[in-house]
Amino acid sequence: MGLKACWLVLLLVTGGSVPQHLYHHQFAVHVPAGPDVVDDLAHRHGFLNHGQG
């Protein structure tokens, strides 16, 4: 019983430290001019185009 209580306390303590919002450095844009323009635009602004996913 003591081990289960320990796990429960550990879970409750660490679960409260999870951030409310998660942000990442990825985004999607629509560029009607085509893939060549997208690659050039990304390169000029220091980004890497991963293509369509």
PDB file of C-alpha atoms in Angstrom:
ATOM      1  CA  MET A   1       0.000   0.000   0.000  1.00  0.00           C
ATOM      2  CA  GLY A   2       2.863   2.398   0.750  1.00  0.00           C
ATOM      3  CA  LEU A   3       4.345   2.017  -2.726  1.00  0.00           C
ATOM      4  CA  LYS A   4       1.020   2.834  -4.385  1.00  0.00           C
ATOM      5  CA  ALA A   5       0.655   5.936  -2.213  1.00  0.00           C
ATOM      6  CA  CYS A   6       4.186   7.012  -3.159  1.00  0.00           C
ATOM      7  CA  TRP A   7       3.413   6.647  -6.871  1.00  0.00           C
ATOM      8  CA  LEU A   8       0.175   8.578  -6.444  1.00  0.00           C
ATOM      9  CA  VAL A   9       1.940  11.456  -4.686  1.00  0.00           C
ATOM     10  CA  LEU A  10       4.677  11.493  -7.330  1.00  0.00           C
ATOM     11  CA  LEU A  11       2.097  11.551 -10.105  1.00  0.00           C
ATOM     12  CA  LEU A  12       0.125  14.368  -8.491  1.00  0.00           C
ATOM     13  CA  VAL A  13       3.228  16.470  -7.812  1.00  0.00           C
ATOM     14  CA  THR A  14       4.724  16.133 -11.302  1.00  0.00           C
ATOM     15  CA  GLY A  15       1.378  16.379 -13.094  1.00  0.00           C
ATOM     16  CA  GLY A  16       0.847  19.885 -11.748  1.00  0.00           C
ATOM     17  CA  SER A  17       4.035  21.151 -13.378  1.00  0.00           C
ATOM     18  CA  VAL A  18       2.855  20.509 -16.949  1.00  0.00           C
ATOM     19  CA  PRO A  19       2.458  23.819 -18.828  1.00  0.00           C
ATOM     20  CA  GLN A  20      -1.015  24.901 -19.893  1.00  0.00           C
ATOM     21  CA  HIS A  21       0.071  25.813 -23.441  1.00  0.00           C
ATOM     22  CA  LEU A  22       2.588  24.126 -25.670  1.00  0.00           C
ATOM     23  CA  TYR A  23       4.286  26.217 -28.349  1.00  0.00           C
ATOM     24  CA  HIS A  24       6.548  24.982 -31.128  1.00  0.00           C
ATOM     25  CA  HIS A  25       8.584  26.551 -33.909  1.00  0.00           C
ATOM     26  CA  GLN A  26       6.638  25.127 -36.830  1.00  0.00           C
ATOM     27  CA  PHE A  27       3.907  26.703 -38.880  1.00  0.00           C
ATOM     28  CA  ALA A  28       2.235  26.343 -42.241  1.00  0.00           C
ATOM     29  CA  VAL A  29       1.659  28.970 -44.914  1.00  0.00           C
ATOM     30  CA  HIS A  30      -0.012  28.919 -48.314  1.00  0.00           C
ATOM     31  CA  VAL A  31       2.026  30.465 -51.138  1.00  0.00           C
ATOM     32  CA  PRO A  32       0.137  30.291 -54.435  1.00  0.00           C
ATOM     33  CA  ALA A  33       3.268  31.105 -56.478  1.00  0.00           C
ATOM     34  CA  GLY A  34       4.643  27.554 -56.163  1.00  0.00           C
ATOM     35  CA  PRO A  35       7.342  25.493 -54.471  1.00  0.00           C
ATOM     36  CA  ASP A  36      10.307  27.323 -56.029  1.00  0.00           C
ATOM     37  CA  VAL A  37       9.116  30.633 -54.601  1.00  0.00           C
ATOM     38  CA  VAL A  38       8.501  28.980 -51.227  1.00  0.00           C
ATOM     39  CA  ASP A  39      12.060  27.623 -51.067  1.00  0.00           C
ATOM     40  CA  ASP A  40      13.517  31.014 -51.990  1.00  0.00           C
ATOM     41  CA  LEU A  41      11.304  32.853 -49.510  1.00  0.00           C
ATOM     42  CA  ALA A  42      12.174  30.454 -46.688  1.00  0.00           C
ATOM     43  CA  HIS A  43      15.898  30.690 -47.453  1.00  0.00           C
ATOM     44  CA  ARG A  44      15.878  34.509 -47.527  1.00  0.00           C
ATOM     45  CA  HIS A  45      14.323  34.621 -44.060  1.00  0.00           C
ATOM     46  CA  GLY A  46      16.466  31.905 -42.489  1.00  0.00           C
ATOM     47  CA  PHE A  47      13.851  29.156 -42.468  1.00  0.00           C
ATOM     48  CA  LEU A  48      13.896  25.605 -43.763  1.00  0.00           C
ATOM     49  CA  ASN A  49      11.050  24.457 -45.983  1.00  0.00           C
ATOM     50  CA  HIS A  50      10.024  20.894 -45.086  1.00  0.00           C
ATOM     51  CA  GLY A  51       7.528  20.741 -47.950  1.00  0.00           C
ATOM     52  CA  GLN A  52       3.942  19.631 -47.747  1.00  0.00           C
ATOM     53  CA  GLY A  53       3.153  17.195 -44.999  1.00  0.00           C
TER      54      GLY A  53
END
